[in-house]
Coordinates of C-alpha atoms in Angstrom, one line a residue:
X1 CA -10.5 4.5 73.8
X2 CA -11.5 0.8 73.4
X3 CA -8.4 0.3 71.4
X4 CA -6.3 1.4 74.4
X5 CA -8.0 -1.2 76.6
X6 CA -8.3 -4.1 74.1
X7 CA -4.7 -5.5 74.6
X8 CA -5.6 -6.2 78.3
X9 CA -8.8 -8.1 77.7
X10 CA -7.0 -11.2 76.4
X11 CA -8.9 -14.5 76.6
X12 CA -11.8 -12.8 78.2
X13 CA -12.9 -11.1 75.0
X14 CA -15.2 -14.0 74.3
X15 CA -17.0 -13.2 77.6
X16 CA -17.7 -9.7 76.4
X17 CA -19.1 -11.1 73.1
X18 CA -21.3 -13.6 75.0
X19 CA -22.5 -10.8 77.3
X20 CA -23.4 -8.6 74.3
X21 CA -25.5 -11.5 72.8
X22 CA -27.3 -12.3 76.0
X23 CA -28.1 -8.6 76.8
X24 CA -29.4 -8.2 73.3
X25 CA -31.7 -11.2 73.6
X26 CA -32.8 -9.8 77.0
X27 CA -33.7 -6.4 75.5
X28 CA -35.6 -8.2 72.7
X29 CA -37.5 -10.1 75.4
X30 CA -38.2 -6.9 77.2
X31 CA -39.6 -5.3 74.1
X32 CA -41.8 -8.2 73.0
X33 CA -44.5 -7.7 75.8
X34 CA -45.5 -4.4 74.2
X35 CA -46.4 -6.2 71.0
X36 CA -48.5 -8.7 72.9
X37 CA -50.1 -5.8 74.7
X38 CA -50.9 -4.3 71.3
X39 CA -52.6 -7.6 70.3
X40 CA -54.7 -7.5 73.5
X41 CA -55.8 -3.8 72.9
X42 CA -56.5 -4.1 69.1
X43 CA -59.8 -6.1 69.4
X44 CA -61.1 -3.5 71.8
X45 CA -60.6 -0.7 69.3
X46 CA -62.9 -2.8 67.0
X47 CA -65.6 -3.2 69.7
X48 CA -64.7 -6.9 70.1
X49 CA -63.9 -8.9 73.2
X50 CA -60.7 -11.0 72.8
X51 CA -61.0 -14.8 73.3
X52 CA -60.3 -15.9 76.9
X53 CA -57.7 -18.4 75.7
X54 CA -56.1 -15.8 73.5
X55 CA -55.8 -13.4 76.5
X56 CA -54.4 -16.1 78.8
X57 CA -51.7 -17.1 76.3
X58 CA -50.7 -13.5 75.7
X59 CA -50.5 -12.8 79.4
X60 CA -48.4 -15.9 80.0
X61 CA -46.1 -14.9 77.1
X62 CA -45.7 -11.4 78.7
X63 CA -44.6 -13.0 82.0
X64 CA -42.3 -15.5 80.1
X65 CA -40.6 -12.6 78.2
X66 CA -40.1 -10.6 81.4
X67 CA -38.6 -13.7 83.1
X68 CA -36.4 -14.4 80.2
X69 CA -35.3 -10.8 80.1
X70 CA -34.3 -10.9 83.8
X71 CA -32.3 -14.2 83.4
X72 CA -30.7 -13.3 80.1
X73 CA -29.8 -9.7 81.0
X74 CA -28.4 -10.7 84.4
X75 CA -26.4 -13.6 83.0
X76 CA -25.0 -11.3 80.3
X77 CA -23.9 -8.8 83.0
X78 CA -22.3 -11.6 84.9
X79 CA -20.2 -12.5 81.9
X80 CA -19.3 -8.9 81.2
X81 CA -18.2 -8.3 84.8
X82 CA -16.0 -11.4 84.7
X83 CA -14.4 -10.0 81.6
X84 CA -14.2 -6.4 83.0
X85 CA -12.6 -7.3 86.4
X86 CA -10.0 -9.6 84.8
X87 CA -9.1 -6.9 82.4
X88 CA -8.7 -4.4 85.3
X89 CA -6.5 -7.0 87.0
X90 CA -4.3 -7.2 83.8
X91 CA -4.2 -3.4 83.6
X92 CA -3.1 -3.0 87.2
X93 CA -0.4 -5.7 86.8
X94 CA 0.8 -4.0 83.6
X95 CA 0.9 -0.6 85.2
X96 CA 2.8 -1.9 88.1
X97 CA 5.4 -3.4 85.8
X98 CA 5.7 -0.2 83.8
X99 CA 6.0 1.9 86.9
X100 CA 8.9 -0.3 88.0
X101 CA 10.8 0.7 84.9
X102 CA 10.3 4.4 85.3
X103 CA 12.6 6.6 87.3
X104 CA 11.9 6.0 91.0
X105 CA 12.3 9.7 91.6
X106 CA 9.6 10.5 89.2
X107 CA 7.2 8.1 90.9
X108 CA 7.9 9.7 94.3
X109 CA 7.2 13.1 92.8
X110 CA 3.7 11.9 91.5
X111 CA 2.6 11.6 95.1
X112 CA 0.9 8.6 96.7
X113 CA -2.5 10.3 96.3
X114 CA -2.3 10.4 92.5
X115 CA -0.9 6.9 92.2
X116 CA -3.6 5.6 94.5
X117 CA -6.3 7.4 92.5
X118 CA -5.0 5.9 89.2
X119 CA -4.6 2.4 90.6
X120 CA -8.0 2.3 92.2
X121 CA -10.4 5.0 91.1
X122 CA -9.4 5.6 87.5
X123 CA -8.9 1.9 86.6
X124 CA -12.2 1.0 88.3
X125 CA -13.9 3.5 86.0
X126 CA -12.9 1.3 83.0
X127 CA -15.3 -1.3 84.4
X128 CA -18.1 1.0 83.2
X129 CA -16.8 0.6 79.6
X130 CA -16.3 -3.1 79.7
X131 CA -19.1 -4.3 82.0
X132 CA -21.8 -1.9 80.9
X133 CA -21.1 0.5 78.0
X134 CA -20.1 -2.3 75.5
X135 CA -22.7 -5.1 76.1
X136 CA -25.6 -2.9 77.3
X137 CA -24.8 -0.1 74.8
X138 CA -24.8 -2.5 71.9
X139 CA -28.1 -4.2 73.0
X140 CA -29.8 -0.9 73.9
X141 CA -28.9 0.6 70.5
X142 CA -29.4 -2.4 68.2
X143 CA -32.9 -3.4 69.4
X144 CA -34.3 0.1 69.2
X145 CA -32.8 0.4 65.7
X146 CA -34.7 -2.8 64.6
X147 CA -37.9 -1.5 66.2
X148 CA -37.6 1.9 64.5
X149 CA -37.2 0.1 61.1
X150 CA -40.4 -1.7 61.9
X151 CA -42.1 1.6 62.7
X152 CA -41.2 2.8 59.2
X153 CA -42.7 -0.3 57.7
X154 CA -46.0 0.3 59.7
X155 CA -46.1 4.0 58.7
X156 CA -43.2 6.3 57.8
X157 CA -45.0 9.5 59.1
X158 CA -45.6 8.0 62.6
X159 CA -42.0 6.8 62.6
X160 CA -40.7 10.3 61.9
X161 CA -42.9 11.8 64.6
X162 CA -41.5 9.2 67.0
X163 CA -37.9 10.2 66.1
X164 CA -38.5 13.9 66.2
X165 CA -37.9 14.2 70.0
X166 CA -34.5 12.4 69.8
X167 CA -32.5 15.3 68.3
X168 CA -33.7 17.4 71.2
X169 CA -32.3 14.9 73.7
X170 CA -29.1 14.4 71.7
X171 CA -28.5 18.1 71.5
X172 CA -29.0 18.5 75.3
X173 CA -26.5 15.6 75.9
X174 CA -23.9 17.1 73.5
X175 CA -24.2 20.4 75.2
X176 CA -23.7 18.7 78.6
X177 CA -20.6 16.9 77.4
X178 CA -19.2 20.0 75.8
X179 CA -19.7 22.0 79.0
X180 CA -18.4 19.2 81.2
X181 CA -15.2 18.7 79.1
X182 CA -14.3 22.4 79.6
X183 CA -14.1 21.9 83.4
X184 CA -12.9 18.3 83.5
X185 CA -9.2 19.0 83.7
X186 CA -9.6 21.4 86.6
X187 CA -11.9 19.0 88.4
X188 CA -9.5 16.0 88.2
X189 CA -6.5 18.3 89.1
X190 CA -8.4 19.4 92.3
X191 CA -9.2 15.7 93.0
X192 CA -5.5 14.8 92.7
X193 CA -4.5 17.8 95.0
X194 CA -7.1 16.7 97.6
X195 CA -5.9 13.1 97.6
X196 CA -2.3 14.1 98.1
X197 CA -3.2 16.7 100.8
X198 CA -5.3 14.1 102.7
X199 CA -2.5 11.6 102.7
X200 CA 0.1 14.2 103.7
X201 CA -2.2 15.4 106.6
X202 CA -2.7 11.9 108.0
X203 CA 1.0 11.0 107.7
X204 CA 2.0 14.2 109.3
X205 CA -0.5 14.0 112.2
X206 CA 2.2 13.4 114.8
X207 CA 4.2 16.4 113.8
X208 CA 1.0 18.5 113.6
X209 CA 0.0 17.6 117.2
X210 CA 3.5 17.9 118.7
X211 CA 4.1 21.4 117.3
X212 CA 0.5 22.5 117.8
X213 CA 0.0 23.3 114.1
X214 CA -3.5 22.0 113.7
X215 CA -4.7 25.4 112.4
X216 CA -2.1 25.8 109.7
X217 CA -2.2 22.2 108.6
X218 CA -6.0 21.9 108.7
X219 CA -6.3 25.1 106.7
X220 CA -4.4 23.5 103.8
X221 CA -6.5 20.3 104.3
X222 CA -9.7 22.4 104.3
X223 CA -8.7 24.5 101.3
X224 CA -8.0 21.3 99.2
X225 CA -11.3 19.7 100.2
X226 CA -13.2 22.9 99.6
X227 CA -11.5 23.3 96.2
X228 CA -12.6 19.8 95.2
X229 CA -16.1 20.6 96.4
X230 CA -16.2 23.9 94.5
X231 CA -14.9 22.4 91.2
X232 CA -17.4 19.4 91.5
X233 CA -20.4 21.7 92.1
X234 CA -19.3 24.0 89.4
X235 CA -19.1 21.1 87.0
X236 CA -22.4 19.7 88.0
X237 CA -24.1 23.2 87.9
X238 CA -23.2 23.4 84.3
X239 CA -24.2 19.9 83.5
X240 CA -27.4 19.5 85.5
X241 CA -29.8 21.6 83.3
X242 CA -28.8 19.7 80.2
X243 CA -29.0 16.4 82.0
X244 CA -32.5 17.2 83.1
X245 CA -33.5 18.0 79.5
X246 CA -32.3 14.8 77.9
X247 CA -33.5 12.7 80.8
X248 CA -37.0 14.1 80.5
X249 CA -37.2 14.0 76.7
X250 CA -35.6 10.8 75.5
X251 CA -37.9 8.4 77.2
X252 CA -41.0 10.3 75.8
X253 CA -40.8 9.2 72.2
X254 CA -44.6 9.6 72.0
X255 CA -44.3 13.3 72.7
X256 CA -45.2 14.2 69.0
X257 CA -46.6 10.8 68.0
X258 CA -49.6 10.8 70.3
X259 CA -51.2 14.2 69.6
X260 CA -50.3 14.4 65.9
X261 CA -51.0 10.7 65.3
X262 CA -54.5 11.2 66.9
X263 CA -55.2 14.0 64.4
X264 CA -54.1 11.8 61.6
X265 CA -56.5 9.1 62.8
X266 CA -59.4 11.5 63.2
X267 CA -58.8 12.8 59.6
X268 CA -58.8 9.2 58.3
X269 CA -55.2 9.5 57.1
X270 CA -54.0 6.5 59.1
X271 CA -55.7 3.6 60.9
X272 CA -56.1 3.6 64.6
X273 CA -54.4 0.2 64.7
X274 CA -51.3 1.7 63.1
X275 CA -51.1 4.4 65.8
X276 CA -51.5 1.9 68.6
X277 CA -48.8 -0.3 67.2
X278 CA -46.3 2.6 66.8
X279 CA -47.2 3.9 70.3
X280 CA -46.5 0.5 71.8
X281 CA -43.2 0.3 69.9
X282 CA -42.2 3.8 71.1
X283 CA -43.0 2.9 74.7
X284 CA -41.0 -0.3 74.4
X285 CA -37.7 1.4 73.3
X286 CA -37.7 4.8 75.1
X287 CA -35.9 3.5 78.2
X288 CA -33.5 1.5 76.0
X289 CA -32.5 4.6 74.0
X290 CA -32.0 6.6 77.2
X291 CA -29.9 3.9 78.7
X292 CA -27.7 3.7 75.6
X293 CA -27.2 7.4 75.3
X294 CA -26.6 7.8 79.1
X295 CA -23.3 6.1 78.5
X296 CA -22.5 9.0 76.2
X297 CA -22.3 11.4 79.1
X298 CA -19.9 9.2 81.0
X299 CA -17.6 8.4 78.0
X300 CA -15.7 11.8 78.2
X301 CA -14.9 11.1 81.8
X302 CA -13.8 7.7 81.0
X303 CA -11.7 8.9 78.0
X304 CA -10.0 11.4 80.3
X305 CA -9.1 8.8 82.9
X306 CA -7.8 6.4 80.2
X307 CA -5.7 9.2 78.7
X308 CA -4.2 9.9 82.2
X309 CA -3.6 6.2 82.6
X310 CA -1.9 6.0 79.3
X311 CA 0.4 8.9 80.2
X312 CA 1.5 7.0 83.3
X313 CA 1.8 3.7 81.5
X314 CA 3.7 5.3 78.5
X315 CA 6.0 7.4 80.7
X316 CA 9.6 7.3 79.5
X317 CA 11.3 4.3 81.0
X318 CA 14.6 4.7 82.8
X319 CA 17.6 4.0 80.6
X320 CA 19.0 0.6 81.4
X321 CA 20.8 -2.1 79.5
X322 CA 20.6 -5.9 79.7
X323 CA 24.1 -6.7 80.8
X324 CA 25.1 -8.0 84.2
X325 CA 27.9 -6.3 86.1
X326 CA 31.1 -6.5 84.1
X327 CA 33.2 -3.9 85.9
X328 CA 36.8 -4.7 86.6
X329 CA 36.6 -3.3 90.1
X330 CA 34.4 -1.2 92.3
X331 CA 35.9 2.2 91.6
X332 CA 33.1 4.8 91.1
X333 CA 33.4 7.6 88.7
X334 CA 31.1 10.6 88.2
X335 CA 32.1 12.2 84.9
X336 CA 30.7 15.6 84.0
X337 CA 27.4 14.8 85.6
X338 CA 24.6 17.3 85.0
X339 CA 21.1 16.8 86.3
X340 CA 17.9 18.9 86.6
X341 CA 14.7 18.6 88.6
X342 CA 12.2 19.6 85.9
X343 CA 13.7 22.8 84.5
X344 CA 16.1 23.7 87.4
X345 CA 19.6 22.3 87.0
X346 CA 20.9 21.2 90.4
X347 CA 24.1 19.5 89.5
X348 CA 26.5 21.4 87.2
X349 CA 29.1 19.0 85.7
X350 CA 30.2 16.9 88.7
X351 CA 33.5 15.1 88.3
X352 CA 34.5 12.7 91.1
X353 CA 36.4 9.4 91.5
X354 CA 35.9 7.1 94.4
X355 CA 38.4 4.3 94.8
X356 CA 37.4 0.8 95.7
X357 CA 37.6 0.0 99.4
X358 CA 37.6 3.7 100.5
X359 CA 35.0 5.8 102.3
X360 CA 34.0 9.1 100.7
X361 CA 31.9 11.6 102.5
X362 CA 29.7 14.1 100.7
X363 CA 29.0 17.2 102.8
X364 CA 27.4 20.6 102.1
X365 CA 24.5 22.8 103.0
X366 CA 20.9 21.6 102.4
X367 CA 20.2 21.8 98.7
X368 CA 23.8 21.5 97.6
X369 CA 23.2 18.2 95.7
X370 CA 24.5 15.6 98.1
X371 CA 21.5 13.3 98.2
X372 CA 20.8 13.9 94.5
X373 CA 24.3 12.6 93.7
X374 CA 23.7 9.5 95.8
X375 CA 20.3 8.9 94.2
X376 CA 21.8 9.2 90.7
X377 CA 24.3 6.5 91.6
X378 CA 21.5 4.1 92.5
X379 CA 19.7 5.2 89.3
X380 CA 16.7 6.9 90.8
X381 CA 16.8 9.3 87.8
X382 CA 18.4 9.5 84.4
X383 CA 21.2 12.1 83.9
X384 CA 20.8 15.1 81.7
X385 CA 24.3 14.5 80.5
X386 CA 27.6 12.9 81.6
X387 CA 27.9 9.4 83.0
X388 CA 28.4 7.4 86.1
X389 CA 30.6 4.3 86.0
X390 CA 31.3 1.5 88.4
X391 CA 34.5 -0.4 87.6
X392 CA 34.6 1.3 84.3
X393 CA 31.1 0.1 83.3
X394 CA 28.4 2.8 82.7
X395 CA 25.5 2.1 85.1
X396 CA 23.1 2.5 82.1
X397 CA 24.7 -0.5 80.5
X398 CA 23.5 -2.7 83.3
X399 CA 20.0 -3.9 84.1
X400 CA 18.5 -2.2 87.2
X401 CA 18.6 -5.6 88.9
X402 CA 22.3 -6.0 88.1
X403 CA 23.0 -2.5 89.5
X404 CA 21.0 -3.1 92.6
X405 CA 22.9 -6.2 93.3
X406 CA 26.1 -4.1 93.5
X407 CA 24.8 -1.4 95.8
X408 CA 23.2 -1.2 99.2
X409 CA 21.3 2.1 99.7
X410 CA 20.5 3.1 103.3
X411 CA 18.5 6.3 103.4
X412 CA 17.3 8.5 106.3
X413 CA 13.7 7.3 106.0
X414 CA 13.4 3.5 105.9
X415 CA 10.2 1.8 105.0
X416 CA 9.2 -1.4 106.8
X417 CA 6.4 -3.6 105.4
X418 CA 3.6 -4.8 107.6
X419 CA 5.1 -8.2 108.0
X420 CA 7.5 -9.8 110.4
X421 CA 10.8 -8.1 111.2
X422 CA 12.5 -11.3 110.0
X423 CA 10.8 -10.9 106.6
X424 CA 11.7 -7.2 106.5
X425 CA 15.4 -8.1 106.9
X426 CA 15.1 -11.0 104.5
X427 CA 14.4 -8.5 101.7
X428 CA 18.2 -7.8 101.7
X429 CA 18.8 -11.3 100.3
X430 CA 15.6 -13.4 99.8
X431 CA 17.5 -16.7 99.5
X432 CA 19.3 -16.3 102.8
X433 CA 18.9 -18.9 105.6
X434 CA 17.3 -18.0 108.9
X435 CA 20.7 -18.3 110.6
X436 CA 22.1 -15.7 108.2
X437 CA 19.2 -13.3 108.9
X438 CA 19.6 -13.7 112.7
X439 CA 23.4 -13.1 112.3
X440 CA 22.7 -9.9 110.3
X441 CA 20.3 -8.7 113.0
X442 CA 22.9 -9.4 115.7
X443 CA 25.6 -7.5 113.7
X444 CA 23.2 -4.6 113.2
X445 CA 22.8 -4.3 117.0
X446 CA 19.1 -5.3 116.8
X447 CA 19.2 -7.9 119.6
X448 CA 18.5 -5.5 122.4
X449 CA 15.2 -4.2 121.1
X450 CA 14.2 -7.6 119.6
X451 CA 14.5 -9.1 123.1
X452 CA 11.6 -6.9 124.4
X453 CA 9.1 -8.5 122.0
X454 CA 7.6 -11.8 123.0
X455 CA 8.0 -13.1 119.4
X456 CA 11.4 -11.6 118.9
X457 CA 12.4 -11.3 115.3
X458 CA 9.1 -12.8 114.2
X459 CA 7.2 -9.8 115.6
X460 CA 5.0 -7.9 113.1
X461 CA 6.5 -4.5 112.2
X462 CA 3.1 -2.8 111.9
X463 CA 2.1 -0.3 109.2
X464 CA 5.3 1.4 107.9
X465 CA 7.1 -0.1 110.9
X466 CA 5.2 1.8 113.5
X467 CA 6.1 -0.8 116.2
X468 CA 9.7 0.5 116.2
X469 CA 11.3 3.8 116.9
X470 CA 13.1 5.7 114.2
X471 CA 16.5 4.4 115.3
X472 CA 15.3 0.9 115.5
X473 CA 13.9 1.0 112.0
X474 CA 17.3 2.2 110.8
X475 CA 19.0 -0.7 112.5
X476 CA 16.6 -3.1 110.7
X477 CA 17.5 -1.4 107.4
X478 CA 21.2 -1.8 108.3
X479 CA 20.6 -5.5 109.0
X480 CA 19.1 -5.7 105.4
X481 CA 22.3 -4.1 104.1
X482 CA 24.5 -6.4 106.1
X483 CA 22.6 -9.4 104.8
X484 CA 22.8 -8.2 101.2
X485 CA 26.5 -7.8 101.5
X486 CA 26.8 -5.5 98.4
X487 CA 30.3 -4.3 97.4
X488 CA 29.1 -0.6 97.3
X489 CA 27.4 1.1 100.2
X490 CA 25.5 4.4 100.1
X491 CA 24.6 5.8 103.6
X492 CA 22.3 8.8 103.0
X493 CA 21.8 10.3 106.4
X494 CA 21.6 6.8 107.7
X495 CA 22.4 8.0 111.3
X496 CA 19.7 10.7 111.3
X497 CA 17.8 9.2 114.2
X498 CA 20.9 8.4 116.3
X499 CA 20.8 9.4 119.9
X500 CA 23.7 9.5 122.4
X501 CA 22.4 6.3 124.1
X502 CA 22.5 4.3 120.9
X503 CA 25.3 6.1 119.1
X504 CA 27.8 3.4 119.9
X505 CA 25.5 0.6 118.7
X506 CA 24.7 2.4 115.5
X507 CA 28.3 3.1 114.8
X508 CA 29.1 -0.6 115.4
X509 CA 26.3 -1.6 113.0
X510 CA 27.6 0.7 110.3
X511 CA 31.1 -0.6 110.9
X512 CA 29.8 -4.1 110.1
X513 CA 28.4 -2.9 106.8
X514 CA 31.4 -0.9 105.5
X515 CA 34.1 -3.5 106.0
X516 CA 36.2 -3.7 102.8
X517 CA 33.5 -1.8 100.8
X518 CA 33.4 1.2 98.6
X519 CA 31.4 3.6 100.7
X520 CA 29.6 6.9 100.1
X521 CA 28.4 8.7 103.3
X522 CA 26.2 11.7 103.5
X523 CA 25.9 13.2 107.0
X524 CA 25.2 16.5 108.7
X525 CA 27.1 15.4 111.8
X526 CA 30.6 16.0 110.5
X527 CA 32.2 14.4 113.5
X528 CA 30.9 11.0 112.2
X529 CA 32.8 11.4 108.9
X530 CA 36.0 12.9 110.3
X531 CA 38.0 9.7 109.5
X532 CA 36.7 9.3 105.9
X533 CA 39.4 8.6 103.3
X534 CA 38.1 11.6 101.3
X535 CA 35.6 14.3 102.0
X536 CA 33.9 16.2 99.1
X537 CA 32.4 19.6 99.8
X538 CA 29.4 20.5 97.6
X539 CA 27.9 23.9 97.2
X540 CA 25.1 24.9 94.8
X541 CA 25.5 21.8 92.7
X542 CA 29.3 22.0 92.4
X543 CA 32.2 20.2 94.1
X544 CA 34.3 23.1 95.5
X545 CA 36.8 21.0 97.4
X546 CA 37.9 17.5 98.3
X547 CA 40.5 16.0 100.6
X548 CA 40.9 14.6 104.1
X549 CA 39.6 16.3 107.2
X550 CA 43.0 17.9 108.0
X551 CA 43.5 19.1 104.4
X552 CA 40.1 20.7 104.2
X553 CA 40.5 22.4 107.7
X554 CA 43.6 24.1 106.3
X555 CA 42.5 25.0 102.8
X556 CA 38.7 25.1 102.5
X557 CA 36.8 28.0 104.1
X558 CA 33.4 26.5 103.3
X559 CA 34.4 23.3 105.2
X560 CA 35.7 25.3 108.1
X561 CA 32.3 27.0 108.3
X562 CA 30.4 23.7 108.1
X563 CA 32.6 22.1 110.8
X564 CA 32.1 25.0 113.2
X565 CA 28.4 24.9 112.7
X566 CA 28.3 21.1 113.3
X567 CA 30.5 21.3 116.4
X568 CA 28.4 24.1 117.8
X569 CA 25.2 22.0 117.2
X570 CA 26.8 18.9 118.9
X571 CA 27.6 20.9 122.0
X572 CA 24.2 22.5 122.3
X573 CA 22.3 21.4 125.5
X574 CA 19.1 22.2 127.3

């Protein structure tokens, strides 16, 4: 476990070492007062009064040790926390970098709830290992070990009596860990489900209210929360009895020593001073042993979280080369492309050629594979087999950055960051001038709605672009694409939020993007792709026909059915 985390500690390893030394010195200082207490009690057992100066010195030494313990232990924890949180920073940065190299489709499938849990909750748990378990665990085990050796020097029988209770506590702790491990997977799975459900519920609040589905949606929300509650309580119910046993036994190292040791004293087998010394030693280390072993109950949880983190960090990276774009043109070729979501194959050997400077429309019923084909072109996923080429160059030969420079992908749902609209457009080409950004906004037909904001293009977009309507967000995304000026354009339901009032403006914005480009359009409104150079009809993961609108109307029954359905929908009125 520590081996997995060690690469991220870096230069802060020395802080952990310093923390371990300081906490060890602190524990020693916390143990020492019991020896001074023994020195104060010993004369009384011999019917003697200790010297006043002797008493004052020992009392002052006790206070000095307690002060040193507080300072040393606290300073040690400060060093360990500096090391821990810098390590967490390094892990998060590394995880971010590794996620960037994994298929974007896989990341979306994880769900924001799970990713949030790993980035925040699970990684935060590693702080327990670095800031506490290592420095405090070392100190709280090392010092008791030294004290126990001293007990054997005083009297081996009393030492064994002191240690006799420890196996009981360790057994209880091991049973707790064993029982807890059996339920840990289900517990964390229920936590992941609850996180994803909560985020889904909050994000879908608008639809829930509009369609009066509070009952159905809240039922799923409630089931997820109750499931997490039930798993948590079931886990704790198994662990609590064992936890109570070891918490009550481990601090009581004198459980056997006091009664049996007293009998040994009465029978003259050992001296009273030996019993007093060993008792003081046992009192001094009981809490330390409990503290050290308490980390043992948390280590399985931590190990589980680190294992989950490693799975995410070691996920198979998307296949990509190191070459820049070297294609001889911008023709796009899908060659025998097969692809599966998990075990279900959704594309069955797609063969398509899209010529440079032409517009190709992909149409078909929902689930036919249109959007999947578009996402494969922008390399959201790796293929099962086959290849996709741009200008004769396989997209897997290019770096993701090189591929992204060649393609503008405009999807149905566009994400806007909570920064200015200007900066949201600037994402298209970060080195663009302000004049170029303003020109892209104008060409994307954004001027009208920007004019209603006092700050215009410098207005904050709000969380996920909540300041704008769906159609306005799409025009901002179109402005990004215009600014990027990539030679290949993919419009995946980019006009989904188009209304009759803004249809002309949206079409004008799209016309600015597709000039002299290789364009792929996915749309349910077939009237919007009527003039495409080529229309490809997909059904159940296969291309069943391709041609112009006129050719397909004559020769393709599936296209005729889709066209009639689209026309009927366009004519529907309240």
